[in-house]
Coordinates of N, CA and C in Angstrom, one line a residue:
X710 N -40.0 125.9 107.3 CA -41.1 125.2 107.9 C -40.7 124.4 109.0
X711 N -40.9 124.9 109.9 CA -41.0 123.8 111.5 C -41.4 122.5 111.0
X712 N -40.8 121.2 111.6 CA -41.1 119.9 111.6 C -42.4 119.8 112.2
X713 N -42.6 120.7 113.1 CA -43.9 120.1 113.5 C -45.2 120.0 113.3
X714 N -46.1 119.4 113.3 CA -47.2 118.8 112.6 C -47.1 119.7 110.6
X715 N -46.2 119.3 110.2 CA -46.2 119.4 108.6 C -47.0 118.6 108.4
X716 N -47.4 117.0 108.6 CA -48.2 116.3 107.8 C -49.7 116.5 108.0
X717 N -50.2 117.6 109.3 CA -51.5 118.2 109.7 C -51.7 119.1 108.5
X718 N -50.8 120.0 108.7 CA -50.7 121.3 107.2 C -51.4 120.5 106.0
X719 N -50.6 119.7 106.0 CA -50.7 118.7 104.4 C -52.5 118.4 104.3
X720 N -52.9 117.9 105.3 CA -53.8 117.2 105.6 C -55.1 118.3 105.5
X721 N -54.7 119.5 106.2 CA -55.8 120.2 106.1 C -56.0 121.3 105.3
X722 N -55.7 121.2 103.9 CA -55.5 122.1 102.8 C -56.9 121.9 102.1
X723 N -57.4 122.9 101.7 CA -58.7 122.3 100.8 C -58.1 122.1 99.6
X724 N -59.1 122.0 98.3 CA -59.0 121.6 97.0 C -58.2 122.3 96.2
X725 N -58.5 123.8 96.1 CA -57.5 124.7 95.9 C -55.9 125.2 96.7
X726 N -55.3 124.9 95.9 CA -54.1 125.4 96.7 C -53.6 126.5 96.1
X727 N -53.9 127.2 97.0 CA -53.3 128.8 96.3 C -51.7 129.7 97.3
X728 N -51.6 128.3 98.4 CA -50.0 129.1 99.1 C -49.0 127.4 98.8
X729 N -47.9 127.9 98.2 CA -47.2 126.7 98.5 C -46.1 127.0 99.3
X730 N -45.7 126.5 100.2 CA -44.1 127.1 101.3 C -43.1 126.0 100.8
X731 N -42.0 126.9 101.5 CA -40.9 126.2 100.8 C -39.7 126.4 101.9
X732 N -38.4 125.9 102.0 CA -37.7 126.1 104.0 C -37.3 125.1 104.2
X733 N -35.8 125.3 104.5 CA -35.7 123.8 105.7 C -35.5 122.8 104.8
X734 N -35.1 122.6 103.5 CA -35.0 121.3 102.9 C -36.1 120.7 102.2
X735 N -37.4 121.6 102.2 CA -38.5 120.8 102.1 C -39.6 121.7 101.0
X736 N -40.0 121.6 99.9 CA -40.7 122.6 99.4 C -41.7 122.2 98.9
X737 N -43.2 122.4 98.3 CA -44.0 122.3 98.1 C -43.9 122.3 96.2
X738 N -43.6 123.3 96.1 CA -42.8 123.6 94.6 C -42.1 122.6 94.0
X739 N -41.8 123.1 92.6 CA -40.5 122.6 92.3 C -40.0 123.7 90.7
X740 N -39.4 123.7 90.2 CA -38.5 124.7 89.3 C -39.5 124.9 88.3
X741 N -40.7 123.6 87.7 CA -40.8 123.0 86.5 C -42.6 124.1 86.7
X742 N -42.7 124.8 87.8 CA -43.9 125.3 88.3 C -44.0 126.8 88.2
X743 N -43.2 127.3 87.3 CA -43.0 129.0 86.7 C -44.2 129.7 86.9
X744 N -45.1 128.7 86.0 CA -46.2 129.4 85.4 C -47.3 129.5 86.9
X745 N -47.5 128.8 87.7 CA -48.4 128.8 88.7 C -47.4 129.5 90.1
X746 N -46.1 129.6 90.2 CA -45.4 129.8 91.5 C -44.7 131.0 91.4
X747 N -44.9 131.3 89.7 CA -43.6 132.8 89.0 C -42.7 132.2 89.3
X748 N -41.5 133.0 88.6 CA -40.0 132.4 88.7 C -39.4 132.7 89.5
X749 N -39.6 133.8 90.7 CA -38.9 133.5 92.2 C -39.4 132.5 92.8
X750 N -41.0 132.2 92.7 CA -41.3 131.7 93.5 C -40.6 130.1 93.3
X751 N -40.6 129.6 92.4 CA -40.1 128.2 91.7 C -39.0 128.1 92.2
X752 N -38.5 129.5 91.8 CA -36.6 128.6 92.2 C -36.2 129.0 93.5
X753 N -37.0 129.7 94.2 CA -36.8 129.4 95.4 C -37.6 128.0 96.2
X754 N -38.6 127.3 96.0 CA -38.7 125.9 95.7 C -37.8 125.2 95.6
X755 N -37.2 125.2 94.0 CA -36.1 124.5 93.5 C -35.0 124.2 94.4
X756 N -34.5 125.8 94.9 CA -33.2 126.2 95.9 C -33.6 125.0 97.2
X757 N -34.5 125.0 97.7 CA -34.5 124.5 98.7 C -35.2 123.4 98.4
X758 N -35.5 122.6 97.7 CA -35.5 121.2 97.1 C -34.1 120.4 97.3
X759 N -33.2 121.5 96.7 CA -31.7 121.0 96.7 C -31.1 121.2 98.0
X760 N -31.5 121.7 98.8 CA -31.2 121.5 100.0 C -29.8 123.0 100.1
X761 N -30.2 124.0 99.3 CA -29.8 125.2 99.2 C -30.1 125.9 100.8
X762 N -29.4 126.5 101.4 CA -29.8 127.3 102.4 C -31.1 128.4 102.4
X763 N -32.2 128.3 102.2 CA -33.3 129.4 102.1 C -34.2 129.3 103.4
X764 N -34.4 131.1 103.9 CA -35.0 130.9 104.6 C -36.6 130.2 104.5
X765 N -36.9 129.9 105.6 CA -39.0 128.8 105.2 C -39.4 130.5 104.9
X766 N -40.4 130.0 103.9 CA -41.9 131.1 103.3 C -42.7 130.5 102.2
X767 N -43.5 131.3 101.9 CA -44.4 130.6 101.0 C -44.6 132.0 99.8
X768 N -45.3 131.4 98.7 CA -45.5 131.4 97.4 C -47.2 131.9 97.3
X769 N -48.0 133.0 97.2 CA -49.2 133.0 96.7 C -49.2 132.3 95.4
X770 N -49.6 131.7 94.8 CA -49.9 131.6 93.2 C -50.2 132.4 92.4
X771 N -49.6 132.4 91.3 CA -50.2 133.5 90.5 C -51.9 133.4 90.0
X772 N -52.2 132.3 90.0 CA -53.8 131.7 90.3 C -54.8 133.3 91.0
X773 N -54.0 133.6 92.1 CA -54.6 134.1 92.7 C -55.2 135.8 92.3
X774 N -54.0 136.2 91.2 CA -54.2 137.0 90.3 C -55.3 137.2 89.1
X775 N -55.4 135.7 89.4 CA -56.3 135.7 88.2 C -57.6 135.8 88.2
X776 N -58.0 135.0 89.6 CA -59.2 135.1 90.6 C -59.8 136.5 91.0
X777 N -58.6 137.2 91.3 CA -58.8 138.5 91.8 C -59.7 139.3 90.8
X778 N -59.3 139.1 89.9 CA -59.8 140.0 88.4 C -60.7 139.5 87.9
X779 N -61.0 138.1 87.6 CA -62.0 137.3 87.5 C -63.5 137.5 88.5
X780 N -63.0 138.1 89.4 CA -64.2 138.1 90.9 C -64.3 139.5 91.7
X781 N -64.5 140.1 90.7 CA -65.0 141.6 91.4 C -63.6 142.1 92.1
X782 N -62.6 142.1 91.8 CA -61.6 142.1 92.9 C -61.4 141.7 94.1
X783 N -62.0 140.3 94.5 CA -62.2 139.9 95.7 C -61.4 138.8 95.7
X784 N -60.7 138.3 96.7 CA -59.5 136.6 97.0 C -60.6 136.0 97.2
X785 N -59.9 134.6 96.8 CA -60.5 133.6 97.3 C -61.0 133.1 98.7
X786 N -62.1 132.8 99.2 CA -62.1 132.6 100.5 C -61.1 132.1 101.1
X787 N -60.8 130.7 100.3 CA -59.7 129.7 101.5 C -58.5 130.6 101.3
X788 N -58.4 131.6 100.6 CA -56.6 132.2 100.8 C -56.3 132.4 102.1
X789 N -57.3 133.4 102.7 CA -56.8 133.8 104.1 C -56.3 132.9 105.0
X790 N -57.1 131.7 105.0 CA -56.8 130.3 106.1 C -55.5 130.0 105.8
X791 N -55.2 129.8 104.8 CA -54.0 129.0 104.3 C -52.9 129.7 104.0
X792 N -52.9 131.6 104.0 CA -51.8 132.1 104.6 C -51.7 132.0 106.1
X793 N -52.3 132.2 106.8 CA -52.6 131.9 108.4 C -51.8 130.8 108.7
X794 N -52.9 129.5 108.1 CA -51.4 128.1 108.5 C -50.5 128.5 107.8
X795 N -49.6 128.7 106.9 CA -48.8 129.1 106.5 C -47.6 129.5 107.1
X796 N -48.3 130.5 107.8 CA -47.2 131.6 108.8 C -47.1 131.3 110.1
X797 N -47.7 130.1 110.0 CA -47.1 128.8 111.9 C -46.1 128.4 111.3
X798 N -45.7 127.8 109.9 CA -44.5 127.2 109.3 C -43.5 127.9 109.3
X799 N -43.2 129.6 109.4 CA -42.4 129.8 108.5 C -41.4 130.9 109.4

């Protein structure tokens, strides 16, 4: 994740968070988040929590799987947005 405007990102997330990124020292994640990030997604979090070398990306939720099936097979509206900002970070 680029330094720059991270705290915009932050800022303009809606209620649902269904991408969390992770990069650079900085992650949205953390290890203890299996069940909502899967277990690459977490410990790659974790890795770069610890200040592990990982390249920046993000994490769909497994949420989003659930939605999927739950809703005619259709995503969530806000997913699209928030891979979009996303992939300015990464």
């Amino acid at each position: 994740m680029a330094d720059h405007n991270y705290a915009g990102w932050q800022k303009s997330r809606t209620a649902a968070q269904w991408v969390y990124t992770f990069g650079d020292g900085k992650a949205e994640g953390q290890a203890g988040m299996k069940n909502l990030l899967g277990g690459k997604g977490a410990n790659l979090a974790e890795m770069s929590n610890l200040g592990l070398p990982v390249p920046p990306g993000f994490t769909i939720t497994t949420e989003v799987c659930t939605y999927y099936y739950d809703h005619d097979r259709s995503y969530p509206q806000e997913l699209k947005g928030q891979v979009e900002n996303a992939l300015n970070f990464v």
